[in-house]
Amino acid sequence: MQAILCDSRFVEAYNNMGNALKDAGRVEEAINCFQSCLVLQANHPQALTNLGNIYMEWNMISTAASFYKAAIAVTSGLSSPLNNLAVIYKQQGSYADAIACYTEVLRIDPTAADALVNRGNTFKEFGRVAEAIQDYIQAVTIRPNMAEAHANLASAYKDSGHQEAAIASYKQALCLRPDFPEVTCNLLHTLQSVCDWENRDTMFREVEEIIRRQIKMSLLPSVQPFHAIAYPIDPLLALEISRKYAVQCSLIASRFGLPPFVHPPPLPVKAEGKHGRLRVGYVSSDFGNHPLSHLMGSVFGMHDRDNVEVFCYALSQNDGTEWRQRIQAEAEHFIDVSAMTSDVIAKMINEDKIQVLINLNGYTKGARNEIFAMQPAPIQVSYMGFPGTTGASYIDYLVTDEFVSPTRYAHIYSEKLVHLPHCYFVNDYKQKNCDVLSPVCPHKRSDYGLPKDKFIFACFNQLYKMDPEIFDTWCNIVKRVPNSVLWLLRFPATGEMRVKAHAAARGVSPDQIIFTDVAMKHEHIRRSELADLFLDTPLCNAHTTGTDILWAGLPMITLPLEKMATRVAGSLCLATGLGDEMIVSSTKEYEDRAVELATNPAKLQALTNKLKEVRLTCPLFDTARWVRNLDRAYFKMWNIYCSGRHPEPFKVKEDDSEFPYDR
C-alpha cells in the first residue's frame, strides 16, 4: 500500500496489492486493485490473468475466458493464462483448442512437465492415446519422481491394451506416492482385468475404505461407476458412487452458464383428435462399430412413425462402418454433433422440442452426461449403455425389466423403474444374423484348436468379470466331468498365463483350459455353437455375449445376485421361455446343474434343441415386438408428465389401452 501512496502510477504495486487482498479473502477490493492496474496499463497481462482467476473461482467461465484471452493477446511469455484457458476449453469439450493452448505453453517452456501431463490428459480424452503416451513418457523423463505422470501413463497404457506396462507404471506411481487413492483403485481394476488375484480381498477392502472415506468428504470417488458394477461391493455404495459422478456432471454443466431450458408444454400428443407424434431423442457416442449398435441397429428405424418421431444425436464421428451407415439411413433424423460443445448440443435438443431424451451411454467411454445435467428435455431416461443406476437427479427413469431390477431392489436405484415385458435387453439378430439359423456350421472345432471328442464348457466374457470363487466352481466342474475342457477368450491376452496357473493350483491341467483369440462379431456368434455349455460369470453377467450365444443355440448356466449387472443373463434366459433350466440360485446348484447337463447328453441335447427351435418365436429375439413395448413406455412417461404427476415406476403391458397402438 505504501508503494501506491508514494506513486499512484506504480502499476505493479496495484497488481501485488490485489494478490495480497485476494489471499486475505477480500476479493472485491482485490478486483478494484486489478482494475486500477488496468486503468494505468490496459494490457497488463498479470492483472488480466488474476481477474480471470477470480471469475474462474466464481464459476463465471465466459468472463474468465475473456480475461485469459486478453492476457494471451498482449504477451507471448506467460504460461498461466494459457493453462487456465486450456482448462476451460477442456471442460467444454473443445479439445483441439485446449491442446493448442498447452502446445503454446510448451513452446514457452519445453521442460514444463505439468503442461505435458495436461496435454497428454487432453489427448487421452480426445481419443488420441498414442500421443498421450508420448507426452507422459516425456514428462517422466523430465521429472522421474512425478507420481501423477506415472499414474496417467499407466492409465493410457491400460486404455491401449498394454496391461503389464500399466501395472508397472501404477506400481511406480504408488512407490513415489503411497497415499494415491486413484492409483490404488485403478491398479486393482487392471489386476482384475488380467486375473491377478494376489491380495485381492485385502485390496478390495482397502478400496472400499477409500470410497467410503471419499464419499464422507464429498470427494469424487476414485472408483468409476462402470468399474463398480463389476465389483463385489454393497449396491448402496455403488449408488453413492454414481451419485457423486452425477453431481460432478452437474458441476461441469453449470460452467457453461446456461439459463434453465423452457420445455415443450405438457400436452398429450394424441388428445382431442390431434395427430401429433411423440418426439424422442437418443444421445450416444456408440453409433458405429460398437456392441450397442450391434444390438440396437434396427431399433431407431423400427419406431412407428405414425406415433413417434426419432432424433439420434451422435457424439462420435462417423467411423464409416456398416453399423453407422445403417442407423444414419434408417433413423428419421440423425445429427452428427461430435464437433459441438455440450451446451450447443443441449440447445439443439431443446430447439428440436424433444419430449423424451434417452441416454444410451451412462458412465461409459465417450459419454457427455453434462448434456443431461443441463436438462434440455422434460423427461430424461437411462437405457442400455450402463447396466446400473446413474444416481442422477436429472435422469427420471431407468428402462429395465422385472427380473433384472425387481421392485424389491428399487432402493439401490435413483431412477424410477420402468419394467418392460419379457427382457429389457434388445438385440438385432433376427434382422442381421439369420444365417446362424442354418443347421450347418461353417466352422469346425479344429479351426480353433478345440478337441473334437471332448465336452466343451465355454465362457466368452471379458476376463475382468471372473473372480476366484467362480473359477473355483469351474475347476470343480471340469474335474467332475470326465474328458472336459474350458474354452475362454484372450480378452485380454495377458490374462492367459495367470488363468492357467490358477487352474494348475486347483488341480486342473493347464491344457484343459483352452484360449482362443477374440473373433469378429459374425464369426464369434457362429463359432459359439462349437461349445456344449456356456458358464456365466455371476459378479458381472454376459450381456451382449449372452444374447450372442443364445442366438447361436448354446445353453448357459447363470446365477443372479442383487445388482443389475448380475441379473441380465437370467433375464435373457427367461425371455427364451427356458429360464428354469438355465437359472440357478446358489453356487452349489450352479456346479451341480453344469455337471448334470454335461453328464446327461440326452437332457442337454433336448435343452439345446428347444433353444434352437424357439429363436424365431420367443420374445427375446423379437425386435419389432420389443420396439412396440418401448414406444408404450415412452407414451406412458409422457402421459404421466402431462397429468402433472412426478415420474413414477410402472410396468408396461402389451395390451394397455393407454397407448396409440392399442386404441
Coordinates of C-alpha atoms in Angstrom, one line a residue, residues 159-370:
D159 CA -6.7 -47.9 -22.4
S160 CA -4.5 -49.1 -25.2
G161 CA -4.4 -52.7 -24.1
H162 CA -0.9 -52.8 -22.6
Q163 CA -1.9 -54.2 -19.2
E164 CA 1.5 -55.3 -18.0
A165 CA 3.1 -51.9 -18.7
A166 CA 0.1 -50.3 -17.0
I167 CA 0.6 -52.4 -13.8
A168 CA 4.3 -51.5 -13.7
S169 CA 3.6 -47.7 -14.1
Y170 CA 0.8 -47.8 -11.4
K171 CA 3.2 -49.6 -9.0
Q172 CA 5.9 -47.0 -9.8
A173 CA 3.4 -44.2 -9.0
L174 CA 2.5 -45.9 -5.7
C175 CA 6.2 -46.2 -4.8
L176 CA 6.5 -42.4 -5.3
R177 CA 3.3 -41.6 -3.5
P178 CA 1.9 -44.5 -1.4
D179 CA -1.3 -42.5 -0.5
F180 CA -2.6 -42.1 -4.0
P181 CA -6.3 -43.4 -3.9
E182 CA -6.9 -43.1 -7.6
V183 CA -3.9 -45.2 -8.4
T184 CA -4.8 -47.9 -5.8
C185 CA -8.2 -48.2 -7.3
N186 CA -7.0 -48.2 -11.0
L187 CA -4.3 -50.8 -10.1
L188 CA -7.0 -53.1 -8.6
H189 CA -9.1 -52.8 -11.8
T190 CA -6.1 -53.5 -14.0
L191 CA -5.1 -56.5 -11.9
Q192 CA -8.7 -57.9 -12.2
S193 CA -8.7 -57.5 -16.0
V194 CA -5.7 -59.9 -16.2
C195 CA -7.0 -62.2 -13.4
D196 CA -4.1 -61.3 -11.0
W197 CA -5.9 -62.2 -7.7
E198 CA -3.0 -61.9 -5.3
N199 CA -4.1 -59.9 -2.2
R200 CA -7.5 -59.5 -4.0
D201 CA -9.6 -59.5 -0.8
T202 CA -7.2 -57.1 1.0
M203 CA -7.2 -54.7 -2.0
F204 CA -11.0 -54.7 -2.2
R205 CA -11.3 -53.9 1.5
E206 CA -8.7 -51.1 1.1
V207 CA -10.6 -49.7 -2.0
E208 CA -14.0 -49.9 -0.2
E209 CA -12.5 -47.9 2.7
I210 CA -11.1 -45.4 0.2
I211 CA -14.5 -45.0 -1.5
R212 CA -16.4 -44.6 1.9
R213 CA -13.8 -42.0 3.1
Q214 CA -14.1 -40.0 -0.2
I215 CA -17.9 -40.0 -0.1
K216 CA -17.8 -38.8 3.5
M217 CA -15.5 -36.0 2.5
S218 CA -17.7 -35.2 -0.6
L219 CA -14.9 -36.1 -2.9
L220 CA -15.3 -37.7 -6.3
P221 CA -14.7 -41.5 -5.7
S222 CA -11.6 -42.9 -7.3
V223 CA -13.6 -46.0 -8.5
Q224 CA -15.7 -45.1 -11.6
P225 CA -19.3 -46.2 -11.7
F226 CA -18.6 -48.6 -14.6
H227 CA -16.0 -50.4 -12.6
A228 CA -18.2 -50.5 -9.5
I229 CA -20.9 -52.5 -11.3
A230 CA -18.5 -55.5 -11.6
Y231 CA -17.1 -55.3 -8.1
P232 CA -18.3 -57.3 -5.1
I233 CA -19.3 -54.1 -3.2
D234 CA -22.5 -53.1 -1.4
P235 CA -25.1 -52.0 -4.0
L236 CA -25.9 -48.9 -1.9
L237 CA -22.2 -47.9 -2.1
A238 CA -22.4 -48.3 -5.8
L239 CA -25.4 -46.0 -5.8
E240 CA -23.4 -43.4 -3.8
I241 CA -20.5 -43.6 -6.3
S242 CA -22.9 -42.9 -9.2
R243 CA -24.5 -40.0 -7.2
K244 CA -21.1 -38.3 -6.8
Y245 CA -20.4 -38.7 -10.5
A246 CA -23.8 -37.3 -11.4
V247 CA -23.1 -34.2 -9.2
Q248 CA -19.7 -33.8 -11.0
C249 CA -21.6 -33.8 -14.3
S250 CA -23.9 -31.1 -12.9
L251 CA -20.9 -29.0 -12.0
I252 CA -19.5 -29.4 -15.5
A253 CA -22.9 -28.3 -16.9
S254 CA -23.1 -25.3 -14.6
R255 CA -19.8 -24.0 -16.0
F256 CA -21.5 -23.3 -19.4
G257 CA -23.7 -20.8 -17.6
L258 CA -26.9 -21.6 -19.5
P259 CA -30.2 -20.4 -18.1
P260 CA -32.8 -23.2 -17.5
F261 CA -34.4 -24.5 -20.6
V262 CA -38.1 -24.0 -21.5
H263 CA -39.6 -27.4 -22.2
P264 CA -42.4 -28.4 -24.6
P265 CA -45.8 -27.9 -22.9
P266 CA -47.3 -31.0 -21.1
L267 CA -50.0 -31.7 -23.7
P268 CA -51.0 -35.2 -24.8
V269 CA -49.8 -35.7 -28.3
K270 CA -53.0 -37.6 -29.3
A271 CA -55.5 -35.6 -27.3
E272 CA -58.8 -34.4 -28.9
G273 CA -58.3 -35.9 -32.3
K274 CA -54.8 -34.4 -32.6
H275 CA -52.4 -36.4 -34.8
G276 CA -49.2 -35.3 -33.2
R277 CA -46.2 -37.5 -32.6
L278 CA -44.0 -38.0 -29.5
R279 CA -40.5 -36.5 -30.1
V280 CA -37.9 -39.0 -28.8
G281 CA -34.2 -38.3 -28.8
Y282 CA -31.3 -40.7 -28.4
V283 CA -27.8 -39.4 -27.4
S284 CA -24.9 -41.8 -27.8
S285 CA -21.2 -42.0 -28.6
D286 CA -21.7 -45.5 -29.8
F287 CA -23.4 -45.2 -33.2
G288 CA -20.8 -47.2 -35.1
N289 CA -18.9 -50.5 -34.7
H290 CA -19.8 -51.0 -31.0
P291 CA -21.9 -53.6 -29.1
L292 CA -24.7 -51.0 -28.6
S293 CA -25.2 -50.6 -32.4
H294 CA -24.8 -54.3 -33.0
L295 CA -27.7 -54.8 -30.6
M296 CA -29.9 -51.7 -31.4
G297 CA -29.1 -51.2 -35.1
S298 CA -32.7 -51.7 -36.2
V299 CA -34.4 -50.1 -33.3
F300 CA -34.1 -46.4 -34.4
G301 CA -35.8 -47.1 -37.7
M302 CA -38.4 -49.5 -36.3
H303 CA -40.3 -47.0 -34.2
D304 CA -43.8 -46.4 -35.5
R305 CA -43.5 -43.2 -37.5
D306 CA -47.3 -42.5 -37.1
N307 CA -46.8 -42.1 -33.4
V308 CA -43.1 -41.4 -32.7
E309 CA -40.5 -39.0 -34.3
V310 CA -37.0 -40.2 -33.6
F311 CA -33.9 -38.0 -33.4
C312 CA -30.4 -39.5 -33.0
Y313 CA -27.6 -37.3 -31.7
A314 CA -24.2 -38.9 -32.4
L315 CA -21.4 -37.8 -30.0
S316 CA -18.8 -39.6 -32.0
Q317 CA -17.5 -39.0 -35.6
N318 CA -18.6 -41.3 -38.4
D319 CA -16.4 -44.4 -38.3
G320 CA -17.5 -45.4 -41.8
T321 CA -18.8 -48.8 -40.7
E322 CA -22.0 -50.5 -41.9
W323 CA -23.4 -50.0 -38.4
R324 CA -23.1 -46.2 -38.5
Q325 CA -24.4 -46.1 -42.1
R326 CA -27.4 -48.2 -41.3
I327 CA -28.6 -46.2 -38.3
Q328 CA -27.9 -42.9 -40.2
A329 CA -30.1 -44.2 -43.1
E330 CA -32.9 -45.7 -41.0
A331 CA -33.4 -43.1 -38.2
E332 CA -35.8 -40.4 -39.2
H333 CA -33.4 -37.7 -38.0
F334 CA -29.7 -38.4 -37.5
I335 CA -27.4 -35.5 -36.4
D336 CA -23.6 -35.7 -36.0
V337 CA -22.9 -33.4 -33.0
S338 CA -19.4 -34.8 -32.4
A339 CA -17.7 -31.4 -33.1
M340 CA -20.1 -29.4 -31.0
T341 CA -19.7 -28.3 -27.4
S342 CA -22.1 -29.8 -24.9
D343 CA -24.1 -26.6 -24.4
V344 CA -24.6 -26.2 -28.1
I345 CA -25.9 -29.9 -28.3
A346 CA -28.2 -29.3 -25.3
K347 CA -29.6 -26.2 -27.0
M348 CA -30.2 -28.1 -30.3
I349 CA -32.0 -30.9 -28.4
N350 CA -34.2 -28.3 -26.7
E351 CA -34.9 -26.4 -30.0
D352 CA -35.9 -29.8 -31.6
K353 CA -38.6 -29.9 -28.8
I354 CA -37.5 -33.3 -27.7
Q355 CA -40.1 -34.7 -25.2
V356 CA -38.3 -37.9 -24.1
L357 CA -34.5 -37.9 -24.2
I358 CA -32.6 -41.2 -23.8
N359 CA -29.1 -41.5 -22.5
L360 CA -27.5 -44.6 -24.2
N361 CA -24.1 -44.1 -22.6
G362 CA -24.5 -43.7 -18.8
Y363 CA -21.0 -43.8 -17.4
T364 CA -19.3 -45.4 -20.3
K365 CA -16.5 -44.2 -22.6
G366 CA -17.5 -41.2 -24.8
A367 CA -20.4 -40.1 -22.6
R368 CA -21.3 -36.4 -22.2
N369 CA -23.6 -36.7 -19.3
E370 CA -23.4 -32.9 -18.7

